[in-house]
Every structure is written in C-alpha cells, then in structure tokens.
PDB file of C-alpha atoms in Angstrom:
ATOM      1  CA  UNK Q   1       0.000   0.000   0.000  1.00  0.00           C
ATOM      2  CA  UNK Q   2       1.468   3.303  -1.071  1.00  0.00           C
ATOM      3  CA  UNK Q   3       1.929   5.836   1.688  1.00  0.00           C
ATOM      4  CA  UNK Q   4       3.088   9.435   1.635  1.00  0.00           C
ATOM      5  CA  UNK Q   5       4.246  11.293   4.736  1.00  0.00           C
ATOM      6  CA  UNK Q   6       4.977  14.994   5.021  1.00  0.00           C
ATOM      7  CA  UNK Q   7       7.650  16.204   7.416  1.00  0.00           C
ATOM      8  CA  UNK Q   8       9.219  19.498   8.374  1.00  0.00           C
ATOM      9  CA  UNK Q   9       8.983  22.360  10.845  1.00  0.00           C
ATOM     10  CA  UNK Q  10       5.535  23.360  12.016  1.00  0.00           C
ATOM     11  CA  UNK Q  11       6.562  26.959  12.619  1.00  0.00           C
ATOM     12  CA  UNK Q  12       8.392  29.280  10.254  1.00  0.00           C
ATOM     13  CA  UNK Q  13       9.227  32.951  10.765  1.00  0.00           C
ATOM     14  CA  UNK Q  14       8.032  35.582   8.292  1.00  0.00           C
ATOM     15  CA  UNK Q  15      10.469  36.247   5.417  1.00  0.00           C
ATOM     16  CA  UNK Q  16      12.169  32.883   5.952  1.00  0.00           C
ATOM     17  CA  UNK Q  17      11.959  29.710   3.858  1.00  0.00           C
ATOM     18  CA  UNK Q  18       9.365  27.011   4.393  1.00  0.00           C
ATOM     19  CA  UNK Q  19      10.896  23.589   3.717  1.00  0.00           C
ATOM     20  CA  UNK Q  20       8.957  20.338   3.651  1.00  0.00           C
ATOM     21  CA  UNK Q  21       9.760  16.803   2.586  1.00  0.00           C
ATOM     22  CA  UNK Q  22       7.428  14.055   1.442  1.00  0.00           C
ATOM     23  CA  UNK Q  23       8.626  10.492   1.963  1.00  0.00           C
ATOM     24  CA  UNK Q  24       7.085   7.855  -0.274  1.00  0.00           C
ATOM     25  CA  UNK Q  25       6.842   4.281   0.957  1.00  0.00           C
ATOM     26  CA  UNK Q  26       5.323   1.193  -0.609  1.00  0.00           C
ATOM     27  CA  UNK Q  27       6.247   2.363  -4.100  1.00  0.00           C
ATOM     28  CA  UNK Q  28       9.023   3.959  -6.104  1.00  0.00           C
ATOM     29  CA  UNK Q  29       9.236   7.660  -6.729  1.00  0.00           C
ATOM     30  CA  UNK Q  30      11.138   6.785  -9.899  1.00  0.00           C
ATOM     31  CA  UNK Q  31       8.050   5.295 -11.503  1.00  0.00           C
ATOM     32  CA  UNK Q  32       7.692   6.512 -15.083  1.00  0.00           C
ATOM     33  CA  UNK Q  33       3.899   6.460 -14.706  1.00  0.00           C
ATOM     34  CA  UNK Q  34       3.665   8.888 -11.841  1.00  0.00           C
ATOM     35  CA  UNK Q  35       4.530  12.367 -10.751  1.00  0.00           C
ATOM     36  CA  UNK Q  36       4.383  13.969  -7.379  1.00  0.00           C
ATOM     37  CA  UNK Q  37       2.670  17.078  -6.167  1.00  0.00           C
ATOM     38  CA  UNK Q  38       2.156  19.531  -3.340  1.00  0.00           C
ATOM     39  CA  UNK Q  39      -1.185  21.036  -2.336  1.00  0.00           C
ATOM     40  CA  UNK Q  40      -2.050  23.345   0.538  1.00  0.00           C
ATOM     41  CA  UNK Q  41      -5.130  24.503   2.417  1.00  0.00           C
ATOM     42  CA  UNK Q  42      -5.058  27.724   4.448  1.00  0.00           C
ATOM     43  CA  UNK Q  43      -7.293  27.721   7.530  1.00  0.00           C
ATOM     44  CA  UNK Q  44     -10.923  28.161   6.541  1.00  0.00           C
ATOM     45  CA  UNK Q  45     -10.127  28.264   2.844  1.00  0.00           C
ATOM     46  CA  UNK Q  46     -10.087  25.937  -0.126  1.00  0.00           C
ATOM     47  CA  UNK Q  47      -7.232  23.847  -1.425  1.00  0.00           C
ATOM     48  CA  UNK Q  48      -4.564  25.240  -3.724  1.00  0.00           C
ATOM     49  CA  UNK Q  49      -2.400  23.226  -6.115  1.00  0.00           C
ATOM     50  CA  UNK Q  50       1.204  24.313  -5.494  1.00  0.00           C
ATOM     51  CA  UNK Q  51       3.148  22.348  -8.073  1.00  0.00           C
ATOM     52  CA  UNK Q  52       4.479  18.982  -9.110  1.00  0.00           C
ATOM     53  CA  UNK Q  53       7.631  17.119 -10.103  1.00  0.00           C
ATOM     54  CA  UNK Q  54       8.557  14.068 -12.159  1.00  0.00           C
ATOM     55  CA  UNK Q  55      11.338  11.716 -11.056  1.00  0.00           C
ATOM     56  CA  UNK Q  56      13.571  13.203 -13.776  1.00  0.00           C
ATOM     57  CA  UNK Q  57      13.287  16.610 -12.105  1.00  0.00           C
ATOM     58  CA  UNK Q  58      10.843  18.152 -14.556  1.00  0.00           C
ATOM     59  CA  UNK Q  59       8.547  20.531 -12.671  1.00  0.00           C
ATOM     60  CA  UNK Q  60       5.290  22.445 -12.922  1.00  0.00           C
ATOM     61  CA  UNK Q  61       4.692  25.407 -10.627  1.00  0.00           C
ATOM     62  CA  UNK Q  62       1.461  27.267  -9.974  1.00  0.00           C
ATOM     63  CA  UNK Q  63       2.045  30.726 -11.504  1.00  0.00           C
ATOM     64  CA  UNK Q  64       0.796  32.356  -8.305  1.00  0.00           C
ATOM     65  CA  UNK Q  65       3.748  30.872  -6.368  1.00  0.00           C
ATOM     66  CA  UNK Q  66       6.340  30.352  -9.077  1.00  0.00           C
ATOM     67  CA  UNK Q  67       8.641  33.217  -8.093  1.00  0.00           C
ATOM     68  CA  UNK Q  68       9.097  31.833  -4.560  1.00  0.00           C
ATOM     69  CA  UNK Q  69       8.889  28.107  -5.158  1.00  0.00           C
ATOM     70  CA  UNK Q  70      11.306  25.247  -5.685  1.00  0.00           C
ATOM     71  CA  UNK Q  71      10.284  21.585  -5.808  1.00  0.00           C
ATOM     72  CA  UNK Q  72      13.000  18.957  -5.965  1.00  0.00           C
ATOM     73  CA  UNK Q  73      13.268  15.177  -5.924  1.00  0.00           C
ATOM     74  CA  UNK Q  74      15.748  12.775  -4.315  1.00  0.00           C
ATOM     75  CA  UNK Q  75      15.242   9.378  -5.897  1.00  0.00           C
ATOM     76  CA  UNK Q  76      17.883   7.756  -3.668  1.00  0.00           C
ATOM     77  CA  UNK Q  77      15.772   8.561  -0.615  1.00  0.00           C
ATOM     78  CA  UNK Q  78      12.381   8.151  -2.334  1.00  0.00           C
ATOM     79  CA  UNK Q  79      11.548  11.696  -1.324  1.00  0.00           C
ATOM     80  CA  UNK Q  80      10.539  14.975  -2.872  1.00  0.00           C
ATOM     81  CA  UNK Q  81      10.693  18.377  -1.289  1.00  0.00           C
ATOM     82  CA  UNK Q  82       9.120  21.804  -1.281  1.00  0.00           C
ATOM     83  CA  UNK Q  83      10.890  25.084  -0.607  1.00  0.00           C
ATOM     84  CA  UNK Q  84       8.868  28.281  -0.445  1.00  0.00           C
ATOM     85  CA  UNK Q  85      10.847  31.404   0.318  1.00  0.00           C
ATOM     86  CA  UNK Q  86       9.920  34.829   1.669  1.00  0.00           C
ATOM     87  CA  UNK Q  87       6.913  33.450   3.505  1.00  0.00           C
ATOM     88  CA  UNK Q  88       4.212  35.570   5.085  1.00  0.00           C
ATOM     89  CA  UNK Q  89       1.244  34.783   7.306  1.00  0.00           C
ATOM     90  CA  UNK Q  90      -0.794  34.016   4.186  1.00  0.00           C
ATOM     91  CA  UNK Q  91       1.391  30.935   3.645  1.00  0.00           C
ATOM     92  CA  UNK Q  92       0.052  29.424   6.854  1.00  0.00           C
ATOM     93  CA  UNK Q  93      -1.707  26.258   5.767  1.00  0.00           C
ATOM     94  CA  UNK Q  94      -1.938  22.513   5.947  1.00  0.00           C
ATOM     95  CA  UNK Q  95       0.443  21.226   3.304  1.00  0.00           C
ATOM     96  CA  UNK Q  96      -0.233  17.916   1.559  1.00  0.00           C
ATOM     97  CA  UNK Q  97       1.849  15.823  -0.785  1.00  0.00           C
ATOM     98  CA  UNK Q  98       0.210  13.558  -3.328  1.00  0.00           C
ATOM     99  CA  UNK Q  99       0.797  11.159  -6.199  1.00  0.00           C
ATOM    100  CA  UNK Q 100      -0.533  11.690  -9.689  1.00  0.00           C
ATOM    101  CA  UNK Q 101      -0.727   9.052 -12.413  1.00  0.00           C
ATOM    102  CA  UNK Q 102      -0.814  10.160 -16.012  1.00  0.00           C
ATOM    103  CA  UNK Q 103      -3.840  12.323 -16.752  1.00  0.00           C
ATOM    104  CA  UNK Q 104      -5.676  11.257 -13.611  1.00  0.00           C
ATOM    105  CA  UNK Q 105      -6.251  13.330 -10.482  1.00  0.00           C
ATOM    106  CA  UNK Q 106      -4.102  12.770  -7.383  1.00  0.00           C
ATOM    107  CA  UNK Q 107      -4.973   9.342  -6.037  1.00  0.00           C
ATOM    108  CA  UNK Q 108      -2.802   9.024  -2.944  1.00  0.00           C
ATOM    109  CA  UNK Q 109      -2.325  11.847  -0.473  1.00  0.00           C
ATOM    110  CA  UNK Q 110      -0.416  12.305   2.735  1.00  0.00           C
ATOM    111  CA  UNK Q 111      -2.267  13.220   5.903  1.00  0.00           C
ATOM    112  CA  UNK Q 112      -0.972  16.770   5.749  1.00  0.00           C
ATOM    113  CA  UNK Q 113       1.215  18.928   7.969  1.00  0.00           C
ATOM    114  CA  UNK Q 114       0.223  22.248   9.474  1.00  0.00           C
ATOM    115  CA  UNK Q 115       2.779  24.966   8.930  1.00  0.00           C
ATOM    116  CA  UNK Q 116       2.271  28.250  10.725  1.00  0.00           C
ATOM    117  CA  UNK Q 117       4.122  31.394   9.682  1.00  0.00           C
ATOM    118  CA  UNK Q 118       4.597  33.575  12.732  1.00  0.00           C
ATOM    119  CA  UNK Q 119       7.330  35.380  14.611  1.00  0.00           C
TER     120      UNK Q 119
ATOM    121  CA  UNK F   1      -7.858  29.924 -13.870  1.00  0.00           C
ATOM    122  CA  UNK F   2     -11.054  27.934 -13.436  1.00  0.00           C
ATOM    123  CA  UNK F   3     -13.019  28.744 -10.298  1.00  0.00           C
ATOM    124  CA  UNK F   4     -15.048  25.908  -8.802  1.00  0.00           C
ATOM    125  CA  UNK F   5     -18.016  26.899  -6.648  1.00  0.00           C
ATOM    126  CA  UNK F   6     -19.492  24.222  -4.436  1.00  0.00           C
ATOM    127  CA  UNK F   7     -22.951  24.295  -2.896  1.00  0.00           C
ATOM    128  CA  UNK F   8     -24.329  24.060  -0.368  1.00  0.00           C
ATOM    129  CA  UNK F   9     -21.631  24.854   2.157  1.00  0.00           C
ATOM    130  CA  UNK F  10     -23.193  22.469   4.650  1.00  0.00           C
ATOM    131  CA  UNK F  11     -25.699  19.689   4.129  1.00  0.00           C
ATOM    132  CA  UNK F  12     -27.523  18.349   7.187  1.00  0.00           C
ATOM    133  CA  UNK F  13     -28.955  14.892   6.589  1.00  0.00           C
ATOM    134  CA  UNK F  14     -29.714  11.636   8.353  1.00  0.00           C
ATOM    135  CA  UNK F  15     -28.261   8.198   7.668  1.00  0.00           C
ATOM    136  CA  UNK F  16     -30.086   6.547   4.806  1.00  0.00           C
ATOM    137  CA  UNK F  17     -30.939   9.815   3.090  1.00  0.00           C
ATOM    138  CA  UNK F  18     -29.695  10.884  -0.315  1.00  0.00           C
ATOM    139  CA  UNK F  19     -27.051  13.594  -0.571  1.00  0.00           C
ATOM    140  CA  UNK F  20     -26.707  15.783  -3.653  1.00  0.00           C
ATOM    141  CA  UNK F  21     -23.628  18.008  -3.840  1.00  0.00           C
ATOM    142  CA  UNK F  22     -22.976  20.565  -6.544  1.00  0.00           C
ATOM    143  CA  UNK F  23     -19.780  21.894  -8.104  1.00  0.00           C
ATOM    144  CA  UNK F  24     -20.058  24.627 -10.718  1.00  0.00           C
ATOM    145  CA  UNK F  25     -17.109  25.580 -12.905  1.00  0.00           C
ATOM    146  CA  UNK F  26     -16.531  29.130 -14.119  1.00  0.00           C
ATOM    147  CA  UNK F  27     -15.684  27.770 -17.588  1.00  0.00           C
ATOM    148  CA  UNK F  28     -15.595  24.512 -19.441  1.00  0.00           C
ATOM    149  CA  UNK F  29     -13.460  21.807 -17.823  1.00  0.00           C
ATOM    150  CA  UNK F  30     -11.227  20.175 -20.393  1.00  0.00           C
ATOM    151  CA  UNK F  31     -12.036  16.512 -21.094  1.00  0.00           C
ATOM    152  CA  UNK F  32     -14.464  16.432 -18.161  1.00  0.00           C
ATOM    153  CA  UNK F  33     -11.455  16.147 -15.896  1.00  0.00           C
ATOM    154  CA  UNK F  34     -13.367  16.728 -12.681  1.00  0.00           C
ATOM    155  CA  UNK F  35     -12.747  14.718  -9.506  1.00  0.00           C
ATOM    156  CA  UNK F  36     -14.502  14.402  -6.175  1.00  0.00           C
ATOM    157  CA  UNK F  37     -12.805  13.666  -2.862  1.00  0.00           C
ATOM    158  CA  UNK F  38     -13.949  12.785   0.633  1.00  0.00           C
ATOM    159  CA  UNK F  39     -11.972  14.344   3.464  1.00  0.00           C
ATOM    160  CA  UNK F  40     -12.155  13.564   7.153  1.00  0.00           C
ATOM    161  CA  UNK F  41     -10.237  15.499   9.835  1.00  0.00           C
ATOM    162  CA  UNK F  42      -6.669  14.309  10.275  1.00  0.00           C
ATOM    163  CA  UNK F  43      -6.884  11.927   7.344  1.00  0.00           C
ATOM    164  CA  UNK F  44      -5.651  11.990   3.790  1.00  0.00           C
ATOM    165  CA  UNK F  45      -8.266  12.986   1.216  1.00  0.00           C
ATOM    166  CA  UNK F  46      -9.818   9.966  -0.495  1.00  0.00           C
ATOM    167  CA  UNK F  47     -10.428  10.002  -4.250  1.00  0.00           C
ATOM    168  CA  UNK F  48     -14.038   9.027  -5.004  1.00  0.00           C
ATOM    169  CA  UNK F  49     -14.766  10.038  -8.586  1.00  0.00           C
ATOM    170  CA  UNK F  50     -12.594  10.982 -11.560  1.00  0.00           C
ATOM    171  CA  UNK F  51     -13.498  11.974 -15.085  1.00  0.00           C
ATOM    172  CA  UNK F  52     -16.722  13.442 -13.654  1.00  0.00           C
ATOM    173  CA  UNK F  53     -18.451  10.071 -13.372  1.00  0.00           C
ATOM    174  CA  UNK F  54     -15.981   7.183 -12.975  1.00  0.00           C
ATOM    175  CA  UNK F  55     -15.672   5.663  -9.531  1.00  0.00           C
ATOM    176  CA  UNK F  56     -12.160   5.212  -8.204  1.00  0.00           C
ATOM    177  CA  UNK F  57     -10.950   1.776  -7.157  1.00  0.00           C
ATOM    178  CA  UNK F  58     -12.758   0.407  -4.129  1.00  0.00           C
ATOM    179  CA  UNK F  59     -15.383   3.151  -3.942  1.00  0.00           C
ATOM    180  CA  UNK F  60     -18.885   1.857  -3.095  1.00  0.00           C
ATOM    181  CA  UNK F  61     -21.620   2.083  -5.685  1.00  0.00           C
ATOM    182  CA  UNK F  62     -23.653   4.525  -3.588  1.00  0.00           C
ATOM    183  CA  UNK F  63     -21.260   7.243  -4.763  1.00  0.00           C
ATOM    184  CA  UNK F  64     -21.944   8.541  -8.262  1.00  0.00           C
ATOM    185  CA  UNK F  65     -20.939  11.570 -10.283  1.00  0.00           C
ATOM    186  CA  UNK F  66     -22.544  13.347 -13.203  1.00  0.00           C
ATOM    187  CA  UNK F  67     -22.084  16.446 -15.296  1.00  0.00           C
ATOM    188  CA  UNK F  68     -24.168  18.838 -17.308  1.00  0.00           C
ATOM    189  CA  UNK F  69     -22.064  21.434 -19.073  1.00  0.00           C
ATOM    190  CA  UNK F  70     -20.149  23.245 -16.371  1.00  0.00           C
ATOM    191  CA  UNK F  71     -22.277  21.809 -13.560  1.00  0.00           C
ATOM    192  CA  UNK F  72     -21.058  18.711 -11.787  1.00  0.00           C
ATOM    193  CA  UNK F  73     -22.898  16.679  -9.183  1.00  0.00           C
ATOM    194  CA  UNK F  74     -21.856  14.114  -6.604  1.00  0.00           C
ATOM    195  CA  UNK F  75     -24.694  11.946  -5.343  1.00  0.00           C
ATOM    196  CA  UNK F  76     -24.525   9.665  -2.328  1.00  0.00           C
ATOM    197  CA  UNK F  77     -27.562   7.407  -2.440  1.00  0.00           C
ATOM    198  CA  UNK F  78     -28.223   6.281   1.091  1.00  0.00           C
ATOM    199  CA  UNK F  79     -25.809   7.879   3.528  1.00  0.00           C
ATOM    200  CA  UNK F  80     -23.846   5.518   5.739  1.00  0.00           C
ATOM    201  CA  UNK F  81     -22.493   6.744   9.111  1.00  0.00           C
ATOM    202  CA  UNK F  82     -18.960   6.800   7.688  1.00  0.00           C
ATOM    203  CA  UNK F  83     -20.015   9.129   4.843  1.00  0.00           C
ATOM    204  CA  UNK F  84     -20.355  12.189   7.066  1.00  0.00           C
ATOM    205  CA  UNK F  85     -17.345  14.242   6.034  1.00  0.00           C
ATOM    206  CA  UNK F  86     -16.236  17.142   3.847  1.00  0.00           C
ATOM    207  CA  UNK F  87     -16.388  16.647   0.077  1.00  0.00           C
ATOM    208  CA  UNK F  88     -14.502  18.738  -2.419  1.00  0.00           C
ATOM    209  CA  UNK F  89     -14.249  18.827  -6.170  1.00  0.00           C
ATOM    210  CA  UNK F  90     -11.133  19.402  -8.248  1.00  0.00           C
ATOM    211  CA  UNK F  91     -10.579  20.124 -11.928  1.00  0.00           C
ATOM    212  CA  UNK F  92      -7.395  18.716 -13.440  1.00  0.00           C
ATOM    213  CA  UNK F  93      -8.000  19.501 -17.082  1.00  0.00           C
ATOM    214  CA  UNK F  94      -6.703  23.063 -17.106  1.00  0.00           C
ATOM    215  CA  UNK F  95      -3.589  24.511 -15.502  1.00  0.00           C
ATOM    216  CA  UNK F  96      -3.404  25.446 -12.738  1.00  0.00           C
ATOM    217  CA  UNK F  97      -5.498  22.692 -11.216  1.00  0.00           C
ATOM    218  CA  UNK F  98      -8.093  24.164  -8.882  1.00  0.00           C
ATOM    219  CA  UNK F  99     -10.377  23.005  -6.104  1.00  0.00           C
ATOM    220  CA  UNK F 100     -13.795  23.872  -4.767  1.00  0.00           C
ATOM    221  CA  UNK F 101     -14.275  25.199  -1.263  1.00  0.00           C
ATOM    222  CA  UNK F 102     -15.886  21.999  -0.045  1.00  0.00           C
ATOM    223  CA  UNK F 103     -19.286  20.857   1.206  1.00  0.00           C
ATOM    224  CA  UNK F 104     -19.633  19.490   4.709  1.00  0.00           C
ATOM    225  CA  UNK F 105     -22.126  16.654   5.038  1.00  0.00           C
ATOM    226  CA  UNK F 106     -23.183  16.504   8.669  1.00  0.00           C
ATOM    227  CA  UNK F 107     -25.625  14.444  10.654  1.00  0.00           C
TER     228      UNK F 107
END
C-alpha cells in the first residue's frame, strides 16, 4: 500500500523559507507512470495546487507561487521536497503531498502537515 | 484559472438519506477532468470520482458523479455513518489545477 508522509517544521518565521519533505513508501518515486505534487489549504479556505515534479526533475509550478517556489526530488531517498521562500502569514496552511498518475487526479495523499508562519 | 463553486456549504442529513452536492465551474473543464474527494479530519483525502463520473478503485456504488455542461454533481444514495465528512471537487483539465471550497455533510 502506497503511503506518503509529510515532514518538516511546524513553525516558520516571516520572510524565511518554508521547507517540507514528502517520503514515499510502498512504491518507487522513480516510476515513469507517476509524478508527485504539493497542495495546501489555508485555515478556513479551499485547497490550492502548489506544483508537481517528475522523477527526472521536470517541474510544474502554480504561476501564483512560481517566483518563490522550488520543488526537488531525491530518488535515492524516495523523497521529494518543497521550498517556499519569503513566507508571510498568508502561507500558513496545511500542506499535503500527493501522487498523480498520467492524466488522472491525485490518487494518494499524505495526511498533511500544518505549517504556521509567525514570529 | 477555473473557479469551482461548491454548494451548499453544509448539508444536514440523516443516515439513509440521499445527498446531492454541486460543483459549478466558471468555464468549461477540459475533457471532463473533474474529480470528487472525501476528506475527514486528520486523514488523507480519499479520491471518489474521476473523469466526472468514474468511480475510483474500491469506492462503493452509492457514490456517483454526473455532469451537465459546467455543472457537476456528486450523489450519495443512502448515507452511511462513515459518509459524514467534507467533500470537495477538483478540476485537473486546465492549468493550474483548482479546487472547490468543499461541502460538509453533517448528521
């Protein structure tokens, strides 16, 4: 059974960089059929697609976050990561990682991690 | 980007009743690439429907999806106790992918 688990600090100071890692177990991140994404949900708001990455390193970033965003993959550790710089309180959210297969919607998600941006 | 508007915000029903949830897109969704998810607190979202009307693997038959133009509907025919949760729609046919605000189905 595929599982995804987000990890990282739960508190980040304004103007600093938010860094999260998603560890994939029960399957290979190097699968040619899948790519891997990040989604977030601010408190009381809807979900937002952040971006995605293929095992080769090819990425897609939501234009609304592109200037501050880096998504990377480490196939040796079966992990992919999110870095969002210059954060503000509006980046406070539950962050999810997920798997996508081909032209299908995300089918496996992590449980999410709450990241609060505050001094 | 495509805006998805879900209604109602909250649906109060009893077990055994039928739930009808709506998701309206601000423009046409490419290839009917519209999905529905169930989300319970502290859990990973669960994919229910993809392609507007196809049930995901292992999803019970009481869950069904339909579309009419830019209007999409999730129907739960006969609510089970475990079905009380938040449901959200997502379009994955146009970049950036977007989500609805969610509908809470409560007892």
